[in-house]
XYZ file of C-alpha atoms in Angstrom:
592
model
C -18.067 34.491 24.518
C -21.107 34.339 22.053
C -22.212 31.042 20.636
C -20.380 29.647 17.635
C -22.478 29.150 14.476
C -20.151 27.348 12.249
C -20.256 26.554 8.591
C -17.946 23.800 7.062
C -17.519 23.797 3.345
C -16.798 20.282 2.304
C -17.467 17.017 4.120
C -14.341 14.967 3.208
C -11.390 13.903 5.405
C -10.493 17.334 6.607
C -14.076 18.005 7.676
C -14.386 14.563 9.272
C -11.335 15.166 11.400
C -12.624 18.673 12.266
C -15.735 17.132 13.642
C -13.660 14.580 15.620
C -11.518 17.338 17.136
C -14.599 19.511 17.866
C -16.283 16.613 19.667
C -13.055 16.066 21.789
C -12.970 19.840 22.561
C -16.443 20.240 23.578
C -15.651 20.632 27.353
C -12.892 23.235 26.627
C -15.224 25.123 24.303
C -17.505 25.588 27.238
C -20.802 25.074 25.463
C -20.006 27.651 22.840
C -20.493 25.445 19.789
C -24.158 25.676 19.161
C -24.493 24.838 15.434
C -22.537 23.183 12.687
C -23.684 23.384 9.174
C -21.980 21.183 6.513
C -22.054 21.932 2.809
C -21.046 19.269 0.254
C -21.186 19.741 -3.509
C -21.468 15.923 -4.031
C -24.601 13.975 -3.471
C -22.445 11.692 -1.167
C -21.380 13.203 2.198
C -18.530 12.118 4.403
C -16.288 10.439 1.746
C -14.056 12.988 -0.001
C -13.096 13.052 -3.562
C -10.324 10.429 -3.573
C -12.571 7.667 -1.918
C -15.936 8.530 -3.631
C -17.580 5.925 -5.979
C -18.527 8.798 -8.169
C -14.924 9.659 -8.744
C -12.722 6.669 -8.287
C -12.644 2.986 -9.386
C -13.002 -0.461 -7.669
C -9.318 -1.296 -8.767
C -7.774 1.935 -7.215
C -5.870 1.139 -3.990
C -5.575 3.547 -1.133
C -1.924 4.181 -0.032
C -2.562 4.221 3.643
C -3.323 1.352 6.070
C -5.557 1.229 9.253
C -2.534 1.569 11.490
C -1.532 4.884 9.766
C -4.988 6.435 10.217
C -5.431 8.970 13.154
C -8.022 7.983 15.528
C -11.692 8.122 14.629
C -14.541 6.399 16.518
C -13.555 2.950 15.027
C -10.368 1.739 13.349
C -10.481 1.011 9.561
C -9.500 -2.622 10.167
C -12.021 -2.903 12.955
C -14.771 -1.586 10.731
C -13.922 -3.936 7.880
C -14.103 -6.961 10.234
C -17.671 -6.010 11.270
C -18.868 -5.881 7.441
C -21.082 -8.667 5.967
C -19.556 -10.946 3.375
C -21.606 -9.134 0.635
C -19.971 -5.815 1.568
C -16.482 -7.218 1.633
C -17.178 -8.764 -1.691
C -17.782 -5.378 -3.116
C -14.210 -4.465 -2.043
C -12.653 -7.708 -3.307
C -12.044 -8.817 0.258
C -14.381 -11.777 0.782
C -12.736 -14.468 2.672
C -9.572 -12.482 3.363
C -7.991 -11.912 6.772
C -8.226 -8.180 7.602
C -4.854 -6.600 8.569
C -4.008 -3.271 10.318
C -0.962 -2.954 8.101
C -2.547 -3.732 4.748
C -3.701 -1.318 2.284
C -7.250 -1.700 0.707
C -9.245 -0.119 -1.961
C -10.173 3.459 -2.122
C -13.865 2.617 -2.201
C -13.407 0.581 1.046
C -11.666 3.555 2.774
C -14.386 5.907 1.438
C -17.237 3.833 2.895
C -15.311 3.596 6.117
C -14.812 7.322 6.324
C -18.544 7.858 5.587
C -19.453 5.574 8.546
C -17.127 7.593 10.855
C -18.639 10.871 9.584
C -22.221 9.675 10.468
C -20.971 8.470 13.917
C -19.390 11.842 14.661
C -22.551 13.729 13.447
C -24.546 11.614 15.792
C -22.214 12.104 18.773
C -22.215 15.969 18.361
C -25.938 15.949 18.178
C -26.170 13.846 21.290
C -23.937 16.431 22.992
C -26.249 19.243 22.205
C -24.744 20.608 18.979
C -27.278 21.279 16.279
C -26.081 19.653 12.987
C -27.386 20.723 9.562
C -26.134 18.785 6.443
C -26.550 20.141 2.853
C -25.586 17.597 0.263
C -25.706 18.418 -3.444
C -25.080 22.217 -2.348
C -22.009 23.791 -3.810
C -21.005 27.047 -2.214
C -19.937 29.415 -5.002
C -19.011 32.539 -2.997
C -18.091 33.894 0.369
C -18.306 37.385 1.674
C -17.073 38.796 4.895
C -18.795 41.588 6.855
C -16.361 42.664 9.583
C -18.806 45.147 11.093
C -21.583 42.650 11.533
C -19.075 39.961 12.388
C -20.683 37.690 9.856
C -19.745 35.604 6.863
C -22.174 35.189 4.058
C -22.184 31.923 1.940
C -23.907 31.912 -1.437
C -24.859 28.505 -2.880
C -25.074 27.631 -6.580
C -28.910 27.826 -6.353
C -28.633 31.341 -5.160
C -29.549 30.855 -1.616
C -27.699 32.869 0.966
C -26.827 31.937 4.547
C -24.946 33.714 7.237
C -22.587 32.413 9.923
C -20.279 33.632 12.619
C -17.448 31.362 11.599
C -16.521 29.394 8.438
C -14.009 26.716 7.708
C -13.155 26.003 4.147
C -12.376 22.294 3.840
C -12.961 21.846 0.127
C -10.049 19.373 -0.376
C -8.918 18.409 -3.839
C -9.622 20.823 -6.741
C -9.099 19.738 -10.240
C -8.955 21.786 -13.459
C -11.919 21.399 -15.704
C -10.002 22.004 -18.914
C -10.536 18.689 -20.654
C -10.488 18.632 -24.478
C -12.230 15.216 -25.056
C -12.468 15.682 -28.908
C -8.617 15.350 -29.036
C -8.372 12.887 -26.117
C -6.768 15.354 -23.684
C -7.668 15.152 -19.934
C -6.475 17.725 -17.550
C -6.908 15.248 -14.737
C -7.939 11.636 -14.345
C -11.050 12.468 -12.255
C -13.692 11.344 -12.278
C -11.951 8.324 -13.644
C -15.057 6.892 -15.431
C -14.453 9.485 -18.233
C -11.402 7.608 -19.241
C -13.027 4.227 -19.653
C -13.819 2.632 -23.067
C -17.488 2.068 -23.959
C -18.740 -1.392 -22.557
C -17.565 -4.206 -24.820
C -14.979 -2.030 -26.588
C -11.257 -1.577 -26.140
C -8.632 0.964 -26.863
C -6.355 -0.387 -29.587
C -3.858 2.353 -29.352
C -1.159 3.781 -26.986
C -2.220 6.090 -24.027
C -0.015 8.788 -22.624
C 0.129 10.123 -19.088
C 1.953 13.090 -17.785
C 3.664 11.881 -14.523
C 4.639 8.561 -13.009
C 2.647 9.383 -9.776
C 0.086 7.404 -7.782
C -2.595 9.191 -9.951
C -0.895 7.671 -12.992
C -0.931 4.336 -11.445
C -4.690 4.676 -10.758
C -5.207 5.234 -14.421
C -2.962 2.353 -15.369
C -4.658 -0.023 -13.049
C -8.176 1.025 -14.101
C -7.447 0.741 -17.840
C -5.399 -2.491 -17.621
C -8.187 -4.330 -15.944
C -10.516 -3.260 -18.897
C -7.953 -4.523 -21.437
C -6.872 -7.865 -20.269
C -6.641 -10.145 -17.213
C -4.143 -10.819 -14.429
C -3.207 -14.262 -13.111
C -0.578 -15.481 -10.614
C 2.079 -17.901 -11.786
C 4.200 -18.879 -8.722
C 5.339 -15.609 -7.208
C 4.835 -13.727 -10.369
C 1.886 -11.796 -11.642
C 1.131 -12.191 -15.328
C -0.813 -9.816 -17.529
C -2.646 -11.291 -20.520
C -4.067 -8.681 -22.879
C -7.327 -9.057 -24.583
C -7.111 -10.062 -28.181
C -8.897 -6.901 -29.399
C -6.505 -4.617 -27.396
C -3.458 -5.452 -29.434
C -1.972 -1.911 -29.690
C -3.102 -0.968 -26.129
C -0.203 0.179 -23.941
C 0.482 3.078 -21.612
C 3.433 5.545 -21.866
C 4.282 7.379 -18.704
C 6.169 10.695 -19.115
C 8.270 11.762 -15.982
C 10.766 14.656 -15.985
C 13.486 12.543 -14.293
C 12.424 9.139 -15.474
C 11.974 7.926 -11.903
C 9.431 5.646 -10.245
C 8.325 6.203 -6.686
C 9.900 4.245 -3.843
C 7.951 1.296 -2.687
C 5.816 0.743 0.420
C 7.985 0.048 3.528
C 7.453 -0.889 7.153
C 7.360 1.919 9.531
C 8.434 1.867 13.158
C 6.040 4.665 14.097
C 3.143 4.900 11.459
C 1.750 8.195 12.662
C 3.640 11.354 11.840
C 4.413 13.790 14.739
C 5.167 17.438 14.430
C 7.570 17.504 17.460
C 9.182 14.028 17.301
C 12.687 15.138 16.754
C 12.533 18.667 18.110
C 10.235 20.345 20.624
C 8.588 23.683 19.736
C 10.873 25.671 21.869
C 13.858 24.019 20.319
C 12.743 24.727 16.871
C 11.883 28.351 17.526
C 15.301 28.804 19.135
C 16.750 28.165 15.620
C 15.349 31.549 14.430
C 18.202 33.953 13.626
C 18.424 37.592 14.681
C 16.193 38.640 11.729
C 13.492 36.186 12.815
C 14.185 33.643 9.920
C 14.248 29.911 10.329
C 16.854 28.999 7.734
C 16.704 25.614 5.924
C 20.552 25.084 6.565
C 20.196 25.738 10.246
C 17.311 23.300 10.426
C 19.163 20.659 8.552
C 22.267 21.038 10.710
C 20.686 21.146 14.158
C 17.704 18.818 13.713
C 18.010 16.802 10.577
C 21.543 15.687 10.655
C 21.580 13.909 13.974
C 18.137 12.296 13.531
C 19.008 11.070 9.969
C 22.513 9.899 11.004
C 20.999 7.721 13.848
C 18.466 6.362 11.421
C 20.976 5.401 8.791
C 23.099 3.606 11.492
C 20.080 1.555 12.531
C 19.333 0.855 8.936
C 22.815 -0.631 8.381
C 23.969 2.417 6.158
C 26.841 3.817 8.303
C 28.548 5.404 5.223
C 25.654 7.788 4.757
C 25.661 8.576 8.488
C 29.310 9.416 8.205
C 28.639 11.789 5.298
C 25.993 13.500 7.496
C 28.694 13.993 10.049
C 30.598 16.210 7.678
C 29.477 19.840 8.070
C 30.094 20.402 4.290
C 27.592 17.848 3.319
C 24.574 19.953 2.709
C 20.844 19.188 2.366
C 21.299 19.467 -1.424
C 24.220 16.959 -1.280
C 22.029 14.560 0.747
C 19.229 14.767 -1.790
C 21.676 14.194 -4.695
C 23.322 11.279 -3.001
C 20.144 9.481 -2.073
C 18.541 10.162 -5.515
C 21.547 8.499 -7.080
C 21.187 5.362 -5.002
C 17.674 4.965 -6.586
C 18.576 5.984 -10.167
C 18.671 3.167 -12.635
C 19.272 2.959 -16.358
C 15.844 1.289 -16.403
C 13.424 2.391 -13.780
C 11.500 -0.907 -13.972
C 14.731 -2.878 -13.484
C 15.201 -0.733 -10.317
C 11.763 -1.440 -9.019
C 12.426 -5.181 -9.399
C 15.638 -4.724 -7.428
C 13.878 -2.805 -4.722
C 10.917 -5.254 -4.521
C 13.095 -7.619 -2.458
C 14.024 -4.945 0.070
C 10.483 -3.639 0.231
C 8.928 -7.176 0.729
C 11.517 -7.967 3.459
C 10.587 -4.672 5.090
C 6.840 -5.127 4.949
C 6.505 -8.911 5.422
C 9.203 -9.180 8.127
C 8.384 -6.089 10.035
C 11.801 -4.414 9.218
C 11.395 -0.675 9.126
C 13.338 1.526 6.818
C 13.999 4.285 9.276
C 15.655 6.911 7.302
C 12.617 7.304 4.975
C 10.410 7.526 7.968
C 12.631 10.135 9.799
C 12.945 12.168 6.691
C 9.151 12.303 6.308
C 8.788 13.374 9.944
C 11.384 16.158 9.666
C 9.857 17.861 6.614
C 6.415 17.399 8.104
C 7.706 19.290 11.137
C 9.270 22.034 8.996
C 6.065 22.439 7.058
C 4.093 23.505 10.119
C 6.595 26.244 10.692
C 7.284 27.241 7.082
C 6.074 30.811 7.516
C 9.356 31.407 9.385
C 11.467 30.511 6.387
C 12.648 33.245 3.991
C 11.889 33.165 0.255
C 15.218 31.680 -0.597
C 14.545 28.551 1.446
C 10.970 28.256 0.239
C 12.366 28.032 -3.235
C 14.963 25.536 -2.217
C 12.405 23.437 -0.571
C 10.136 23.633 -3.617
C 12.704 22.851 -6.293
C 15.121 20.437 -4.498
C 13.672 18.895 -1.429
C 10.052 18.363 -2.224
C 10.460 16.382 -5.482
C 12.743 14.045 -3.795
C 10.570 13.703 -0.746
C 7.431 13.091 -2.707
C 9.262 10.263 -4.585
C 10.423 8.685 -1.382
C 7.285 8.875 0.546
C 4.831 7.969 -2.344
C 5.202 4.489 -0.790
C 3.676 2.584 -3.810
C 1.849 -0.368 -2.347
C 3.561 -3.654 -3.371
C 0.253 -4.852 -5.059
C 0.527 -1.819 -7.393
C 4.211 -2.502 -8.001
C 3.473 -6.061 -8.990
C 0.845 -4.738 -11.359
C 3.155 -2.352 -13.004
C 5.897 -4.957 -13.444
C 3.287 -7.381 -14.930
C 2.348 -4.863 -17.498
C 5.942 -3.972 -18.207
C 6.753 -7.679 -18.690
C 3.846 -7.960 -21.102
C 5.178 -4.922 -23.175
C 2.141 -2.805 -22.204
C 3.929 -0.121 -19.960
C 6.798 2.310 -20.825
C 8.372 5.185 -18.994
C 9.971 8.199 -20.873
C 12.133 10.646 -19.202
C 11.925 14.256 -20.227
C 10.023 17.572 -19.599
C 6.753 17.487 -21.431
C 4.962 20.522 -22.804
C 1.796 20.758 -24.909
C 2.325 23.122 -27.888
C -0.409 25.686 -28.269
C -1.067 24.590 -31.965
C -2.800 21.237 -31.858
C -3.372 20.648 -35.524
C -4.045 16.882 -35.590
C -7.722 16.136 -35.226
C -8.574 13.587 -32.614
C -5.053 13.555 -31.058
C -2.994 15.471 -28.591
C 0.542 16.540 -29.616
C 3.145 16.410 -26.832
C 6.803 17.707 -26.924
C 9.401 15.926 -24.752
C 12.597 17.701 -23.964
C 15.341 15.370 -22.746
C 19.071 14.610 -23.108
C 18.323 13.340 -26.577
C 16.858 16.549 -27.642
C 13.337 17.532 -28.526
C 10.861 14.969 -29.630
C 7.094 15.139 -30.590
C 4.549 12.366 -29.923
C 0.910 12.050 -30.704
C -1.606 10.423 -28.447
C -5.327 9.621 -29.106
C -5.559 9.789 -25.229
C -3.310 11.817 -23.033
C -4.003 12.207 -19.305
C -2.376 14.792 -17.014
C -1.549 12.810 -13.869
C 0.609 15.440 -12.278
C -1.322 15.377 -9.048
C -2.976 18.083 -7.113
C -1.543 21.531 -8.047
C -1.708 24.538 -5.792
C -4.313 27.208 -6.567
C -3.150 30.757 -7.230
C -5.125 33.682 -5.719
C -6.615 34.140 -9.195
C -7.989 30.647 -9.196
C -9.219 30.863 -5.572
C -12.912 29.723 -5.843
C -14.594 32.436 -3.774
C -14.301 35.899 -5.609
C -16.215 37.684 -2.874
C -13.096 37.247 -0.651
C -10.452 37.979 -3.476
C -12.032 41.207 -4.777
C -12.125 43.196 -1.598
C -8.694 41.775 -0.480
C -10.061 39.660 2.382
C -7.535 37.056 1.280
C -4.160 37.661 -0.303
C -1.517 35.511 -2.016
C 0.925 33.672 0.212
C 4.375 35.314 0.223
C 7.778 35.192 1.830
C 10.432 37.989 2.187
C 13.963 37.377 1.151
C 16.633 37.124 3.784
C 19.145 38.732 1.409
C 17.397 41.488 -0.385
C 19.998 41.773 -3.074
C 21.461 38.251 -3.514
C 18.174 36.275 -2.872
C 16.232 37.617 -5.881
C 19.332 37.660 -8.070
C 19.931 33.941 -7.503
C 16.250 32.946 -8.273
C 15.674 31.050 -11.482
C 14.079 32.684 -14.581
C 10.798 31.000 -13.733
C 10.756 32.325 -10.215
C 11.641 35.890 -11.252
C 8.030 36.343 -12.299
C 7.020 35.697 -8.536
C 9.072 38.424 -7.095
C 7.982 42.006 -6.397
C 8.652 44.872 -3.955
C 6.427 45.222 -0.927
C 7.159 47.969 1.673
C 10.469 48.504 -0.133
C 11.574 44.896 0.352
C 11.729 42.137 -2.311
C 9.027 39.466 -1.727
C 8.409 36.127 -3.515
C 4.780 35.085 -4.048
C 4.201 31.507 -2.932
C 1.547 29.200 -3.993
C -1.974 29.455 -2.698
C -3.229 32.023 -0.075
C -1.863 33.503 2.998
C -2.761 31.908 6.420
C -1.630 32.273 9.988
C -0.496 29.490 12.254
C -4.175 28.767 13.186
C -5.312 28.662 9.537
C -7.084 32.003 9.692
C -6.976 33.674 6.206
C -4.814 36.768 5.955
C -6.047 39.737 3.859
C -4.541 42.756 2.321
C -4.459 44.567 5.618
C -2.074 41.932 7.006
C -4.248 40.820 9.768
C -5.683 37.375 10.337
C -9.471 36.985 10.029
C -11.122 35.625 13.132
C -14.221 34.407 11.239
C -12.727 32.588 8.146
C -10.372 29.518 8.319
C -8.901 27.609 5.380
C -7.768 24.000 5.829
C -7.907 23.008 2.094
C -4.422 21.950 1.045
C -4.655 23.253 -2.592
C -5.193 26.745 -0.932
C -2.619 26.522 1.789
C 0.366 24.638 0.224
C 2.600 27.796 -0.070
C 2.548 28.320 3.676
C 2.177 24.570 4.446
C 4.274 23.003 1.625
C 3.987 19.308 2.859
C 0.712 17.719 3.912
C 0.929 14.086 4.749
C -2.409 12.918 3.503
C -5.057 11.916 6.072
C -2.684 12.456 8.923
C -2.268 16.171 8.029
C -6.181 16.377 7.798
C -6.273 15.438 11.427
C -3.229 17.480 12.545
C -4.425 20.634 10.687
C -7.957 20.501 12.065
C -6.612 19.801 15.561
C -4.437 22.881 15.522
C -7.577 24.948 14.369
C -9.761 23.641 17.188
C -7.010 24.054 19.715
C -6.770 27.742 18.749
C -10.512 28.105 19.236
C -10.396 26.412 22.569
C -7.608 28.616 23.802
C -9.001 31.908 22.218
C -10.091 33.513 25.448
C -6.362 33.569 26.540
C -5.166 35.229 23.323
C -6.034 38.043 20.904
C -7.907 36.924 17.890
C -6.821 39.879 15.907
C -3.139 39.345 16.194
C -1.182 41.031 13.450
C 0.880 38.734 11.299
C 4.435 39.406 10.075
C 3.947 41.392 6.896
C 5.527 40.170 3.663
C-alpha cells in the first residue's frame, strides 16, 4: 500500500486522540504513515476551543476529571502534581491536594492537553513520522480529486496543499451573528466579549438562552466581576459590588429545569459494548435491516437499567421496567417527574445532599451511568435506525439524557445557589424566540411562550447559551465538497413509508422528501459511514476524506460523550485504516 500523507484540520481533543491512536497503531500500519500535517486556525495548538485561554475564562470549570479521561501519555492528575507552584497558582490550585476524581479549571485542562499534544508529536517524530504544524492557518476549502486520488486544501492566505488523506477535526463551531449594538450574542465564545470594561460593572439584568453548562460559564464569569464569594460554615455567600446593584442573570429554559449534579461513577470510562456485544446488537436488526429503538430498549436497556435501579435502592422503578408496556417514553417521563420541582433551585438544594453523599462517600448512582452507556452504544450504531426512531431519540430521549449527564460540578452548583440566595439569579420556563423586529435601540427583545401565555422582555445583554448546534449541509465550511456533491446531508429512511412521515411533527415535515420513491428524513449534519468516511451524492464512502467533527456528524452519531468520544471516534477511524488491506475501501453504503 502507498505511503499515507495525512492532513489533520484542527489540533484540539479529537486531533490529539487521533495522534495517540496513530502512534499506538504504527506497527499495524506497517510503516505506511509517512507524514502528518496539522492545521490550526488558532495561534495556540493542542488545546481545543473549550480549554483555550483565548476563548475561555479562569473561573470556568471543566466537567471531566482525570479518572474520566481516556489514556494519554500522562494522566491529568499526574501532570498537575508535576507542576511548579507558580503554575498551580495560575489555576487556583496552589497548596491544594490534587485528586483523580476532582474537576479543575478549563485552563488547567487546556494546558495539560497541550502538553500531551507536544509529547505525542515528539513520539511520532521519534518513530519516523514527519510532522508539520501550521498554527494561525485556517483551512477555508477542501476539494477532492478522485482520479488523482488527492485532496486539495486551501488556506485563508490562498496557499494550496495536496494530501492523500484528510481528517476534519475542527471541533466546536459557533455562529458569528452577534449584534453587539443591541447586546445580543449568538454564543458566549470567546467569553471575553461579554466582560465589562475594567473598573466598570453591569448595573442591569442579563439574559441567557438555556440553563446549560455554557450558561453557567457565563454566570460564573460575570459573577466574579460583580462581587465576591466567601464561605460561611458550609454555605457559600455572594456579596455583590455596591456599583452593581441591578446586576442579575435570568436564565431561560424551555422546561424550567436545571441539570442533574455531579455523581460518583463506578466505571468512569464509557464503553460501546459494556451491556451488549457487537454481534448481540446487530442481531436486533429486523427483517428490513432496521435497529428499532423499542427493540433496543426491550432487549438491552430494560435488564441493564433494572439491575442498576435495584443496586441504587430504587426497586419500584426496576419493577416498572419489568412491565413490557412501560416504554422508553414512559421511562423518560417517570424519571423527569422525579426531578421536576416547583422551584428548580429548591430541587438543586434537595439533590445536593444526595450528590455530596455520592461524590464524597464513593457511592455511585448507577442508573445514570448505565443510561449514559446505553445511549452511547446506540449512537455508534444509529445509522441502523429508521427515521421514526431518530426523531424519537432527538425529541424525547436526548433532552432528558443531556439533563441527566450534564453532571454539574458541585462547585458550580454551590455558586449558583449562592447567587440565587443573593437574589442575583433567576430561571424562567418557556420557549424563547427573538422577534424579527427589534425596535428598541441598545436592547434585545425576547418573547417567552409558557403556560402563562406569551410575554416579552427586554435585555441590554442577551446571550444564546444553547450549546453546540449541528451544522446543516448549507453551513458545512468547505464549499468545494458541497458543490460537486462530495458530501451530502445525513438522512434516514422511514420504516413505515406511510405512517412514519404522517406522524412527524410540523417542524419535522420540512425535513422529509422522497428519494428513490421512498420517504426520507434529513438529519443534522453530513452523512458518514461507520469509519467516519464522508458519503457523497453517489452514495459511496470516500476513502480519502474523514470527518470526526461532532457538529458535522451529530445526525449519524447523535450522542458524543465529550473527550471520551473524541478518543473512541479516532480509535475507530485508525482501526479502519489499520485493517484496510482486509476490506474494500470503496464499500457502498446503504442508500437513503
